[in-house]
CSV table of C-alpha atoms and ligand atoms in Angstrom, one decimal:
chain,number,residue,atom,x,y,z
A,1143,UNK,CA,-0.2,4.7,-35.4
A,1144,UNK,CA,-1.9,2.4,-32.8
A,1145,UNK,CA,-2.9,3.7,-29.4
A,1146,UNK,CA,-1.1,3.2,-26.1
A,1147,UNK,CA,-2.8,0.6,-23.9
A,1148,UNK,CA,-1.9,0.2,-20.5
A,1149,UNK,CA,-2.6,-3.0,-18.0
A,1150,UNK,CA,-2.7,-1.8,-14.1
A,1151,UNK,CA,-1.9,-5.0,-12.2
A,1152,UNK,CA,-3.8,-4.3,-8.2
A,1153,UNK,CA,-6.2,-2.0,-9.8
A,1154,UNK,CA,-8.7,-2.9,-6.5
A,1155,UNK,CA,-6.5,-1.0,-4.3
A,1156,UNK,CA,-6.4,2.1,-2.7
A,1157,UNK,CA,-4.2,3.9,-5.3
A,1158,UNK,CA,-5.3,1.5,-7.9
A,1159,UNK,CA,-9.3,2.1,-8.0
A,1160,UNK,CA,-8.6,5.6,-8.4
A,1161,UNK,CA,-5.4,5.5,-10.9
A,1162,UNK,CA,-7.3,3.6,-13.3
A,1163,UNK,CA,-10.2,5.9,-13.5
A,1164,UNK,CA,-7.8,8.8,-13.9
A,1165,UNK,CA,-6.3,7.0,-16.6
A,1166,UNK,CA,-9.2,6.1,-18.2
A,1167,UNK,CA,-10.1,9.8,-18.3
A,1168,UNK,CA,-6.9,11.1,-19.9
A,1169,UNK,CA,-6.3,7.8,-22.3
A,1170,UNK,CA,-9.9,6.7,-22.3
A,1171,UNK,CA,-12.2,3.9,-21.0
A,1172,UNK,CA,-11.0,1.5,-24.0
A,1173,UNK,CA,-7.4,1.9,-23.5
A,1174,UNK,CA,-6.8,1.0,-19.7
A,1175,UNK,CA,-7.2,-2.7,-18.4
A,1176,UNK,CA,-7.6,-3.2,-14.5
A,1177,UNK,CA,-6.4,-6.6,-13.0
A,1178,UNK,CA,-6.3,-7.6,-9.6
A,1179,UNK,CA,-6.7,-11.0,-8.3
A,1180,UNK,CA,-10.0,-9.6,-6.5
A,1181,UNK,CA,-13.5,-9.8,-7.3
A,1182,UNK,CA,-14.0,-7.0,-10.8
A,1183,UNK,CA,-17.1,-6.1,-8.4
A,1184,UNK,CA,-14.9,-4.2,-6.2
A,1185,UNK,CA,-14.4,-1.4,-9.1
A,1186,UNK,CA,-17.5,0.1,-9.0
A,1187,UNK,CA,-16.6,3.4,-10.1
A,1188,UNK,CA,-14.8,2.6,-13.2
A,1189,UNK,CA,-16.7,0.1,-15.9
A,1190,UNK,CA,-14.3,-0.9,-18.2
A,1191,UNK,CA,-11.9,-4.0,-19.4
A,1192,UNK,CA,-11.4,-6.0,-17.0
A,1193,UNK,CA,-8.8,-9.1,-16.2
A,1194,UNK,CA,-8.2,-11.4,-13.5
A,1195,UNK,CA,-4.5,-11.5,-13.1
A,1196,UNK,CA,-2.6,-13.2,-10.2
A,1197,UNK,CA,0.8,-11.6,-10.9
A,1198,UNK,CA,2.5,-14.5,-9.7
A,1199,UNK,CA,1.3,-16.2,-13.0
A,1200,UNK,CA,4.0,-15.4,-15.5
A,1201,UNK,CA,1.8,-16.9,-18.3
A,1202,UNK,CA,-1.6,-15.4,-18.0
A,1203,UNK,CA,0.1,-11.9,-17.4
A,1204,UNK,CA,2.0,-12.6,-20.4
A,1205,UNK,CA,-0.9,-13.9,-22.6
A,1206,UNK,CA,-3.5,-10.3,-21.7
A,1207,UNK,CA,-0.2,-8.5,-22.5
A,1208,UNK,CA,-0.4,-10.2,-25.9
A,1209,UNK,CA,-4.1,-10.2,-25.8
A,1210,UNK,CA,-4.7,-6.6,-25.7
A,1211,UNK,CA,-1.0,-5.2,-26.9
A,1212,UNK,CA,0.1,-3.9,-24.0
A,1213,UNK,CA,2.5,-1.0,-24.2
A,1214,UNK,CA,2.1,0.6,-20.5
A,1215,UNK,CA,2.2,-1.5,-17.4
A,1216,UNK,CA,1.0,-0.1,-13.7
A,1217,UNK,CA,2.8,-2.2,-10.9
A,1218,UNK,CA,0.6,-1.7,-8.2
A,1219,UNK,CA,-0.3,-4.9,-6.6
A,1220,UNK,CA,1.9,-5.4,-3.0
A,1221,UNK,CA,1.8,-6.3,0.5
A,1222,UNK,CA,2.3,-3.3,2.7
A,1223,UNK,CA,4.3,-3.1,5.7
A,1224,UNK,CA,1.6,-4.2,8.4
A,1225,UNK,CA,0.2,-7.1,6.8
A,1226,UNK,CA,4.0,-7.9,5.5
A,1227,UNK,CA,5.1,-8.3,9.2
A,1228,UNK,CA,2.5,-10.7,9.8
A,1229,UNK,CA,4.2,-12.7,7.0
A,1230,UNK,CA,7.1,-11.6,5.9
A,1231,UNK,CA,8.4,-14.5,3.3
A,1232,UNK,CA,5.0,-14.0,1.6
A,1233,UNK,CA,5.9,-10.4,1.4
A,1234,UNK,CA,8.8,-10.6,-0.2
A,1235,UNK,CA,7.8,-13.4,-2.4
A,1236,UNK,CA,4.7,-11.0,-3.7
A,1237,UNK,CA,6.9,-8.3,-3.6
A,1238,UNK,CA,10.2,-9.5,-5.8
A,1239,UNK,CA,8.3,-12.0,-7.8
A,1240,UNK,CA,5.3,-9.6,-8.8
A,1241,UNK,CA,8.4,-7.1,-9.8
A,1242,UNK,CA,10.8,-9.8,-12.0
A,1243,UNK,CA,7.9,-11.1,-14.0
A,1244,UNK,CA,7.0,-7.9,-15.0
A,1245,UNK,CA,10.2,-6.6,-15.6
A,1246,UNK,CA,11.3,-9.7,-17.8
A,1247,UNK,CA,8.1,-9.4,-19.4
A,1248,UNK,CA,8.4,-5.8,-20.4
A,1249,UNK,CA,12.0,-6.8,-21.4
A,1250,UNK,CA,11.1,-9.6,-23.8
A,1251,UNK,CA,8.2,-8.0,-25.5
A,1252,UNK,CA,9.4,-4.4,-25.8
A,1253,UNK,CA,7.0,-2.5,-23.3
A,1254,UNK,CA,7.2,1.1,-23.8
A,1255,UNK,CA,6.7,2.4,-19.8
A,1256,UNK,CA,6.6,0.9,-16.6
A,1257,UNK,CA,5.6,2.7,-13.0
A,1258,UNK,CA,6.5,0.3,-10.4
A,1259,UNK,CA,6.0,2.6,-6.5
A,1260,UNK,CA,8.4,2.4,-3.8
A,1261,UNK,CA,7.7,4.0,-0.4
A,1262,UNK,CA,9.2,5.6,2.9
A,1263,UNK,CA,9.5,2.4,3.9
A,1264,UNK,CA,12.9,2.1,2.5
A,1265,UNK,CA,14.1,4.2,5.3
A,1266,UNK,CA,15.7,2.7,8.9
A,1267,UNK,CA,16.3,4.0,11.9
A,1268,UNK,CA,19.8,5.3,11.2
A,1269,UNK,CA,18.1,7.5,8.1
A,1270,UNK,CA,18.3,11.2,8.9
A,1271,UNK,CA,15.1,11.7,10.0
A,1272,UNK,CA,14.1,15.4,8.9
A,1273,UNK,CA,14.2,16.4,5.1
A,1274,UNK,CA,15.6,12.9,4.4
A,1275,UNK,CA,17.6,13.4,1.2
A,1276,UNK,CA,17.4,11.3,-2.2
A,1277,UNK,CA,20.5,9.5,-1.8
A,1278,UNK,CA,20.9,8.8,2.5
A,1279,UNK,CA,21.4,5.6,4.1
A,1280,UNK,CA,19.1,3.1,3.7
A,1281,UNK,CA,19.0,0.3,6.0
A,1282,UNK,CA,15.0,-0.8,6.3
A,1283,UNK,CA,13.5,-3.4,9.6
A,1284,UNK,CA,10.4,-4.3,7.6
A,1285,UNK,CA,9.8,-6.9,4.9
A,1286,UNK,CA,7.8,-4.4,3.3
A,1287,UNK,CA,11.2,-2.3,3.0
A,1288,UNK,CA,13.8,-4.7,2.4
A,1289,UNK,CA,11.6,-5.9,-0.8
A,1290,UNK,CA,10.4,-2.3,-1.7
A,1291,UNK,CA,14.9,-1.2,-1.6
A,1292,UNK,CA,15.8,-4.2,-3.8
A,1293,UNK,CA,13.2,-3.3,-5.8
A,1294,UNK,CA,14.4,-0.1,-6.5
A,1295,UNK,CA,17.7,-1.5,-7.1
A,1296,UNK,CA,16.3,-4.2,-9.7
A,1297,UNK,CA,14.4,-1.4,-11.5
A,1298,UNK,CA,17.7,0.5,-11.9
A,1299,UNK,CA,19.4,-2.7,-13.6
A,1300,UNK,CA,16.9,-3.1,-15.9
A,1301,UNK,CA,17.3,0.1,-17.0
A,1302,UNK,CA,20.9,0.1,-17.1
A,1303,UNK,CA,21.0,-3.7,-18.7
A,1304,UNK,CA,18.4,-3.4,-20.7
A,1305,UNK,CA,17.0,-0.2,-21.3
A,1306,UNK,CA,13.7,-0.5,-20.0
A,1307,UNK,CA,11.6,2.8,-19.2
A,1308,UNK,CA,10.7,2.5,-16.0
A,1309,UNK,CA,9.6,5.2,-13.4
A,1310,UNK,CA,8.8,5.2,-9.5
A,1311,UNK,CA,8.8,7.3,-6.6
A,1312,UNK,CA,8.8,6.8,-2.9
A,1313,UNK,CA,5.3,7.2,-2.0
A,1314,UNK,CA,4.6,8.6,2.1
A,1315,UNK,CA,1.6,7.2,3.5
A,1316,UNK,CA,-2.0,7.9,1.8
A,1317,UNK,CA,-5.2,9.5,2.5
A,1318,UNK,CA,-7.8,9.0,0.5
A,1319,UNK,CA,-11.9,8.4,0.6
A,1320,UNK,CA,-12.4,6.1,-2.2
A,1321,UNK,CA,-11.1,2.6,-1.4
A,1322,UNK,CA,-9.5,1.8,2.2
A,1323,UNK,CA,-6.0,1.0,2.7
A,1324,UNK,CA,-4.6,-2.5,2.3
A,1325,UNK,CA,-2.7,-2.7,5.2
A,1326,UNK,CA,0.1,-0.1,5.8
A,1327,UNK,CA,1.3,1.3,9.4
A,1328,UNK,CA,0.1,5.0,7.4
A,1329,UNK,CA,-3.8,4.0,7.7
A,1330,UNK,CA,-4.4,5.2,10.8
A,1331,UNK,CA,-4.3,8.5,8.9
A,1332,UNK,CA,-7.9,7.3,7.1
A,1333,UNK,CA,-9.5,5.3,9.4
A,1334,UNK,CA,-9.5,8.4,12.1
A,1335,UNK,CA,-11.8,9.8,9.1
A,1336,UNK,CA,-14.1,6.8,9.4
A,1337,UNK,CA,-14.0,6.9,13.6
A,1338,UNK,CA,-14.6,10.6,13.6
A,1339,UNK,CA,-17.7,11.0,11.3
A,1340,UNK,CA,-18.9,7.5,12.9
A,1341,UNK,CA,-18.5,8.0,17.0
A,1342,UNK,CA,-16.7,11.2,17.0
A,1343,UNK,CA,-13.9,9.0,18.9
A,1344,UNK,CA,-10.7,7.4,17.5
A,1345,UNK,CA,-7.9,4.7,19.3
A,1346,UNK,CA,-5.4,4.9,17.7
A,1347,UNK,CA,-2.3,2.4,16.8
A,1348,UNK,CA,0.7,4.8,17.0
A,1349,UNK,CA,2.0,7.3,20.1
A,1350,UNK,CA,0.4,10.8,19.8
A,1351,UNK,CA,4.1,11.9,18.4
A,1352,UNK,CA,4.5,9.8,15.5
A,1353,UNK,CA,5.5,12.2,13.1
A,1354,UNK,CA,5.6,10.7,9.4
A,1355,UNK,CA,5.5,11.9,6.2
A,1356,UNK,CA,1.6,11.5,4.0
A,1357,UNK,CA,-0.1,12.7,1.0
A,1358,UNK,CA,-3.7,13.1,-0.2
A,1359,UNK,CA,-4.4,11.1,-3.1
A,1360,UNK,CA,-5.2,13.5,-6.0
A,1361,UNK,CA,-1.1,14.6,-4.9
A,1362,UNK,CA,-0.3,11.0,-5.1
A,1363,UNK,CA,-2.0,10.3,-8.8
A,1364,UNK,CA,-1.1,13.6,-10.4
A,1365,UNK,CA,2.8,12.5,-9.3
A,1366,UNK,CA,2.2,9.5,-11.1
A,1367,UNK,CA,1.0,10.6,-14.1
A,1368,UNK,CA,3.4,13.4,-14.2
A,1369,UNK,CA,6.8,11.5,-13.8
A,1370,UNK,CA,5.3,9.5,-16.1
A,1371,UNK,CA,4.0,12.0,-19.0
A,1372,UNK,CA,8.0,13.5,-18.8
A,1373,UNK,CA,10.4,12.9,-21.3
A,1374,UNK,CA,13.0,10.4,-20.5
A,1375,UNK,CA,15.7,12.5,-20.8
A,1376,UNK,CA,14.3,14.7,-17.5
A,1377,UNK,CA,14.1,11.2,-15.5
A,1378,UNK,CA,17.6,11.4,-13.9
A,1379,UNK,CA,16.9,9.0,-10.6
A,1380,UNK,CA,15.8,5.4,-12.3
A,1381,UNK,CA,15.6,3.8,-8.7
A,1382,UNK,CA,13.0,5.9,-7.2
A,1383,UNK,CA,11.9,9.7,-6.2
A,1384,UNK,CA,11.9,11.0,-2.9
A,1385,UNK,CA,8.3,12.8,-2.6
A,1386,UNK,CA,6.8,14.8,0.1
A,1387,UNK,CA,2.9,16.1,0.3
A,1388,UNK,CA,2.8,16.9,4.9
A,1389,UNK,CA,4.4,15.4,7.7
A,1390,UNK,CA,2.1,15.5,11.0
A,1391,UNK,CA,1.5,13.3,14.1
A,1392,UNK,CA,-1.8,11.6,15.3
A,1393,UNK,CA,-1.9,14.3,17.4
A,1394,UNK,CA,-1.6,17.3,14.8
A,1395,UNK,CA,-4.2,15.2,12.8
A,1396,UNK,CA,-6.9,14.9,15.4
A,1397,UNK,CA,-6.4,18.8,16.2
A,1398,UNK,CA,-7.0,19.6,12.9
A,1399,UNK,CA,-9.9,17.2,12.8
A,1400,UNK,CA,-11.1,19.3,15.8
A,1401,UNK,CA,-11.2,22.5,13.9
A,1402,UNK,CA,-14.3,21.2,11.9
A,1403,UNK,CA,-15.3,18.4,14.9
A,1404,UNK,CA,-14.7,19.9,18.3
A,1405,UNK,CA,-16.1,17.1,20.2
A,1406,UNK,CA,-13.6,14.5,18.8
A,1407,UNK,CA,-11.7,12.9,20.9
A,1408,UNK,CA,-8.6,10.7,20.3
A,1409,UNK,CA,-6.6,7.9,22.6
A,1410,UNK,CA,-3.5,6.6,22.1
A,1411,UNK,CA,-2.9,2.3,22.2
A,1412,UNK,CA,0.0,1.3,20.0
A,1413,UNK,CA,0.8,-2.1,18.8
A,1414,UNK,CA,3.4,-3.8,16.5
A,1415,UNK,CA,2.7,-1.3,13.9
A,1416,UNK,CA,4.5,1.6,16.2
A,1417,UNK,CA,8.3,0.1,15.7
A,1418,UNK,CA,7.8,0.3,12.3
A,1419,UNK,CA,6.8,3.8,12.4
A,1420,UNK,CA,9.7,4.4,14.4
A,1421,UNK,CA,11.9,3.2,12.4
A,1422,UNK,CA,10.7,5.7,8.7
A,1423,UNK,CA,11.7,9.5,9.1
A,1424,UNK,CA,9.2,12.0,9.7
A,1425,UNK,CA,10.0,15.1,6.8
A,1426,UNK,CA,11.6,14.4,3.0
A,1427,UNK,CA,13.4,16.4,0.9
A,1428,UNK,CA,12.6,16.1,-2.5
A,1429,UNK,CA,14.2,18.7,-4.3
A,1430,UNK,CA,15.4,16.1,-7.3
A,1431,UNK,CA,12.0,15.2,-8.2
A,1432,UNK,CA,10.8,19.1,-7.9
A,1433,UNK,CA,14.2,19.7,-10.3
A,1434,UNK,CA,13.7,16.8,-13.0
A,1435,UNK,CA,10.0,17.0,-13.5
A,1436,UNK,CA,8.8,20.0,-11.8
A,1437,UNK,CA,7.2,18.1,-8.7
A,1438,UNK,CA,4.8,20.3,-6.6
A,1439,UNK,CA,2.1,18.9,-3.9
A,1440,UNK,CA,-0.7,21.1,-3.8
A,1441,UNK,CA,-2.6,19.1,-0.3
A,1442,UNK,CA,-1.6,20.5,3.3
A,1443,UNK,CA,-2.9,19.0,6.3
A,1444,UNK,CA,-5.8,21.3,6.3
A,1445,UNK,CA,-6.9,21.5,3.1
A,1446,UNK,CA,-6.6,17.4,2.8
A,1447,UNK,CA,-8.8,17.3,6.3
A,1448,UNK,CA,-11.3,19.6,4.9
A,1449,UNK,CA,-11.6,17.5,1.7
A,1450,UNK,CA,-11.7,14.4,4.0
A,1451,UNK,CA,-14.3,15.6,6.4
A,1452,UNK,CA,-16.6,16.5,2.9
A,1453,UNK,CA,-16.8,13.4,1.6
A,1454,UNK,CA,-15.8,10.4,3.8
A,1455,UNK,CA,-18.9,8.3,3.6
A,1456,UNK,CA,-19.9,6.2,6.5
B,2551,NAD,P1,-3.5,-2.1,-1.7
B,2551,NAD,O1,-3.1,-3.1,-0.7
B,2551,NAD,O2,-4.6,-1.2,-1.4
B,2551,NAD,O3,-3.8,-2.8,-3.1
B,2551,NAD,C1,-3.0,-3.8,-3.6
B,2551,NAD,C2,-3.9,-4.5,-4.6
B,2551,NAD,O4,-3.1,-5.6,-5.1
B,2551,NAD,C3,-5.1,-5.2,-4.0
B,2551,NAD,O5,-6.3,-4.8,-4.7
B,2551,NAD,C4,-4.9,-6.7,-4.0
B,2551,NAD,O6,-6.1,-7.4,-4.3
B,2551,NAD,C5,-3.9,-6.8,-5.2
B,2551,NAD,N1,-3.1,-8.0,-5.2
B,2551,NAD,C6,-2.5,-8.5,-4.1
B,2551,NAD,N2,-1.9,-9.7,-4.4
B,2551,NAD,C7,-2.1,-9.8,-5.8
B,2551,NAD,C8,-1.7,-10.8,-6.7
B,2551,NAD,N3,-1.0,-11.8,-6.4
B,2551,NAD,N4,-2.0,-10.6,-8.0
B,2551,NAD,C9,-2.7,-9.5,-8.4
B,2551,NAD,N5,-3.1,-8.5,-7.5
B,2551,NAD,C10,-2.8,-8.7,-6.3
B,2551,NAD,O7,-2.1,-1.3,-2.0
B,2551,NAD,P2,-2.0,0.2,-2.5
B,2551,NAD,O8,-2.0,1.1,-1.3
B,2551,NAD,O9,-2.9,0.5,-3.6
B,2551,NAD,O10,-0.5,0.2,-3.0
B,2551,NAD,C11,-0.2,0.1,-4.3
B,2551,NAD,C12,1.3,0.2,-4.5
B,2551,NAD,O11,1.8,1.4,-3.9
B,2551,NAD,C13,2.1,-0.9,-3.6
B,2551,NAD,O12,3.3,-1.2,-4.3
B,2551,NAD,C14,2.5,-0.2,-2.4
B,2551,NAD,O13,3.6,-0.7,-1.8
B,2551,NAD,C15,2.7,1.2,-2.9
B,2551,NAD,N6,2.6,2.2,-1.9
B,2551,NAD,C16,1.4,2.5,-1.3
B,2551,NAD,C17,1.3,3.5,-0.3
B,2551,NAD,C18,0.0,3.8,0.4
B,2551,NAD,O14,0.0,4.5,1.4
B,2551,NAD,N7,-1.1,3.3,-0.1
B,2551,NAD,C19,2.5,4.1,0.2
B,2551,NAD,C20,3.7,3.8,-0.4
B,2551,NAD,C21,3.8,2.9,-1.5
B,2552,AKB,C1,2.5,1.5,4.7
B,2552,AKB,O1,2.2,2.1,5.7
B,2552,AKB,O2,2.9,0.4,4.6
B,2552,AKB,C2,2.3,2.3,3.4
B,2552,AKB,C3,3.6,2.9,2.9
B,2552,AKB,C4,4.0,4.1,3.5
B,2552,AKB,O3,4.3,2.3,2.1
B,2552,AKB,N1,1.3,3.2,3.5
């Protein structure tokens, strides 16, 4: 029987530089393509196929899909919220289009699996704003939210209209060390990694009570690759799964920074990026994902700030 082979479209990202070597090491090197529209240089860690792929470009993505015999696609290329505020048609131009082509793509040639994220983003103001339940109201102020909620909506019609396998959760905000974030309101989060080990200072972009809900990266791959080893049947929720890692404020980050850096200092100077914040919840409940496919985050704020601390390189 042939192999799987899976395409990651935005494989130069921050989850994508690091999803593709992780998939690489449980598929192996031969049977996992990156694309992105960026340089290949950018993936230093992970030699393997490569493919420049705009994923506005129906055709090309369609012809490496041929190419190779795609039967696994990765959906990771996006604007995030920041950068989508900045310009918000282009955002949810990216956003939908990147989404449809790939969905009536995997619909026409008979894709096996698709993982396409969402995020907190989808939440508004009016969202309960502690243990925020799987099914809540949803009424997102971003760009980044309103395409990221009629995403989720779209992936749940093509499963329903044409049976397509596709998986997603609501990723929180990120920390990682291996590629910086692409924009998000969450980034503060890494950059106060960069600041500390660089100056021992930190200004940061949100109010010192921001509370929002993150998760380290390893969390963040090992939900992916779980939801998507579990058999179908398990996968109840086909728009997207509510996931929680921590929930802290600049604040609560800085003091744990503190515990291993006791000179750092942090100030507070918030910009555009703060209503945003304001307007996503702060804790999630996600019980359904724990129930369908045994969900657990290992990462708490101090054991992710002692991994940080280890080996953020400046
Ligand atoms: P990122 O911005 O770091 O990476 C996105 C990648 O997509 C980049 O390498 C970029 O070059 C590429 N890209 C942009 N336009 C493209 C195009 N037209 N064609 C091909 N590639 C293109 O984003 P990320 O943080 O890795 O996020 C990946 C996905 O996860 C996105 O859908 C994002 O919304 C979602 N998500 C991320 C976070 C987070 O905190 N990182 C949280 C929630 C959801
Ligand atoms: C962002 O801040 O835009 C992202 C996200 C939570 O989706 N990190």
């Amino acid at each position: 029987m042939a192999k799987d082979t899976i395409l990651v479209l935005g494989a130069l990202g921050q989850i994508g530089t690091e999803l593709t070597a992780s998939l690489r090491e449980i598929y192996g090197e031969n049977q996992v393509i990156a694309s992105d529209i960026a340089d290949e240089r950018k993936l230093i860690e992970t030699p393997g196929l490569y493919e420049h792929i705009n994923v506005l470009d129906k055709e090309k993505l369609a012809y490496v899909i041929d190419k190779y015999k795609v039967t696994h696609l990765y959906l990771l290329a996006a604007i995030l919220s920041a950068v989508g505020e900045t310009n918000p048609k282009f955002a949810w131009n990216l956003n939908m289009e990147s989404l449809f082509n790939v969905l009536e793509i995997a619909a026409e040639k008979g894709i096996k699996k698709i993982f396409w994220p969402s995020s907190i983003a989808i939440f508004g103001s009016d969202t309960p704003k502690i243990n925020t339940p799987q099914n809540t109201t949803l009424n997102p102020t971003t760009a980044y939210g309103i395409s990221k909620l009629a995403g989720e909506m779209w992936v749940n019609y093509f499963f329903l209209k044409k049976g397509l396998d596709i998986r997603s959760v609501r990723y929180p905000g990120l920390i990682s060390y291996k590629t910086l974030p692409g924009g998000g309101t969450t980034d503060y989060a890494v950059e106060i990694f960069y600041a500390a080990k660089r100056e021992n200072k930190y200004q940061c972009f949100l109010r010192s009570d921001t509370i929002l809900p993150m998760m380290y990266m390893p969390d963040a791959l090992r939900a992916c690759i779980e939801l998507m080893e579990a058999p179908a049947a398990d996968i109840r929720v086909r728009s997207s799964y509510n996931i929680a890692g921590m929930s802290f404020s600049p604040a609560d980050l800085a003091a744990a920074i503190q515990q291993y850096l006791p000179d750092f200092s942090i100030t507070y100077k918030p910009d555009f990026r703060q209503e945003i914040a304001d307007s996503w919840t702060q804790s999630i409940d996600d019980s359904q994902a724990r129930n369908d496919w045994h969900w657990q985050p290992k990462f708490t704020l101090s054991s992710m700030v002692n991994d940080m601390l280890e080996n953020v390189k400046i």
